[in-house]
C-alpha atoms as one frame of an Amber mdcrd trajectory, in Angstrom:
protein
  63.030  97.795  -3.567  65.825 100.292  -4.139  66.684 102.658  -1.306  65.385
 105.679  -3.241  62.017 103.973  -3.775  61.873 102.989  -0.116  62.529 106.596
   0.916  59.832 107.826  -1.495  57.375 105.316  -0.047  58.211 106.230   3.570
  57.914 109.962   2.792  54.424 109.439   1.348  53.362 107.436   4.422  54.730
 110.225   6.635  52.728 112.827   4.682  49.551 110.704   4.825  49.922 110.167
   8.588  50.424 113.889   9.181  47.361 114.724   7.064  45.267 112.176   9.001
  46.483 113.673  12.299  45.501 117.157  11.110  42.036 115.937  10.081  41.559
 114.354  13.510  42.669 117.524  15.297  40.654 119.987  13.203  36.968 119.159
  12.582  36.775 121.562   9.620  39.586 119.669   7.860  37.843 116.365   8.589
  34.598 117.760   7.141  36.422 119.024   4.046  37.980 115.569   3.654  34.573
 113.943   4.016  33.202 116.285   1.334  35.806 115.091  -1.200  34.225 113.005
  -3.934  37.348 111.418  -5.417  41.076 110.837  -5.035  41.982 114.049  -6.855
  39.887 116.144  -4.462  41.737 114.559  -1.508  45.148 115.217  -3.096  44.182
 118.845  -3.771  42.872 119.337  -0.224  46.046 117.856   1.268  48.166 120.170
  -0.901  46.324 123.185   0.547  47.812 122.198   3.900  51.302 121.545   2.497
  51.090 117.761   2.166  52.321 116.001  -0.974  50.344 112.780  -1.219  49.567
 112.746  -4.938  52.681 111.120  -6.342  51.989 107.578  -7.411  54.276 104.611
  -6.936  57.180 104.863  -9.361  56.680 108.575 -10.081  59.995 110.348  -9.929
  60.500 113.825  -8.648  60.585 116.530 -11.322  63.938 117.468  -9.778  65.478
 114.177 -10.957  66.872 114.670 -14.483  66.672 111.778 -16.955  69.124 111.021
 -19.748  67.802 112.274 -23.085  68.384 108.855 -24.687  66.058 107.190 -22.154
  62.489 107.983 -23.259  59.601 107.421 -20.886  55.958 107.173 -21.980  54.784
 108.800 -18.743  56.890 111.930 -19.069  56.864 114.759 -21.512  54.876 117.870
 -22.174  51.480 117.802 -20.500  48.472 119.178 -22.297  46.607 122.054 -20.693
  43.464 121.279 -18.745  40.645 120.189 -21.027  43.027 119.205 -23.818  44.623
 116.084 -25.257  47.998 115.517 -26.921  48.662 112.651 -29.355  52.122 111.463
 -30.395  52.630 108.758 -33.027  55.318 106.455 -31.608  55.576 104.067 -34.553
  53.625 103.239 -37.675  53.476 100.964 -40.683  51.412 100.546 -43.803  48.223
  99.482 -42.002  48.894 100.338 -38.350  50.050 103.051 -35.965  50.964 103.142
 -32.280  50.076 106.333 -30.390  50.710 107.794 -26.974  47.701 109.887 -25.964
  47.931 112.225 -22.975  44.579 113.596 -21.810  44.285 116.160 -19.037  40.750
 116.567 -17.685  39.580 116.111 -21.267  36.458 114.583 -22.741  34.814 114.244
 -26.118  32.284 116.944 -27.021  28.844 116.050 -25.605  27.425 115.472 -29.078
  30.600 113.858 -30.448  31.189 110.149 -31.002  34.259 108.479 -32.436  33.286
 106.306 -35.399  36.539 105.083 -36.833  37.455 102.817 -39.735  40.276 101.129
 -37.804  40.298  98.627 -34.983  41.712 100.117 -31.796  43.308  98.509 -28.769
  43.813 100.983 -25.925  45.640 100.601 -22.591  45.638 103.064 -19.666  49.244
 103.595 -18.539  48.643 106.393 -16.012  45.580 107.838 -14.338  42.008 106.863
 -15.042  39.222 107.586 -17.495  35.595 106.897 -18.316  34.692 105.706 -21.785
  31.113 105.453 -23.053  29.991 103.178 -25.880  26.879 104.327 -27.706  25.369
 100.838 -27.379  25.905 100.628 -23.597  23.863 102.364 -20.909  26.730 103.331
 -18.566  30.299 104.496 -19.123  33.140 102.111 -18.386  35.605 103.257 -15.727
  39.200 102.472 -16.636  42.321 102.674 -14.485  45.995 101.784 -14.817  46.403
  98.477 -16.613  42.882  98.350 -18.055  42.710  97.657 -21.785  39.902  97.600
 -24.345  39.564  96.354 -27.889  37.282  98.635 -29.901  35.905  97.231 -33.144
  35.707  99.410 -36.254  32.626 101.657 -36.295  31.750 100.938 -32.662  30.772
 104.438 -31.637  32.375 105.599 -28.406  33.415 108.737 -26.562  35.633 109.701
 -23.644  33.483 111.126 -20.854  36.279 111.985 -18.374  40.024 111.822 -17.801
  42.125 112.780 -14.796  43.227 116.324 -14.009  46.957 117.106 -13.940  49.083
 115.005 -14.324  46.381 113.522 -16.526  45.672 110.182 -18.143  48.203 108.532
 -20.442  46.985 105.963 -22.962  48.798 103.645 -25.331  46.664 103.060 -28.422
  47.278 100.681 -31.300  45.211 101.221 -34.461  45.111  98.865 -37.434  43.003
  98.546 -40.547  41.198  95.478 -41.832  43.672  95.497 -44.738  46.498  94.520
 -42.373
């Protein structure tokens, strides 16, 4: 582990310990923590008290500039809440590779994707829930989870993370390939 990563890790532990100490000292903070229903609620609550616990392992500080010739799939313009941004990274005659950045976005309640192409999708950052029309419950996906979606298998996104959002890598290809 590089020294900078070690310092980032130790800083997060320090912030977590201080937030725990505050919740033990103040019953109202403990109750608010208990009322949180997910990780994002906890991060938001901690931020209200000045604690930065939301950065994930490997996230760099926005203050650290990156060389322009060193692209990173996890950085870039974030969509506004409720929106999604798609960038085609590469493509060929019968395929395309996309980076999809969703920020607290979901498919319309009545909307289903029914696509001609096969799709392989991988969650690079954040988490999401994806519902197949032929399954009773949505599938919860987190970093590293991948799915292969057959052509015409109707599906929809039911939830993605709030800021900084969910980043997907999606490969689409047609049967002609």
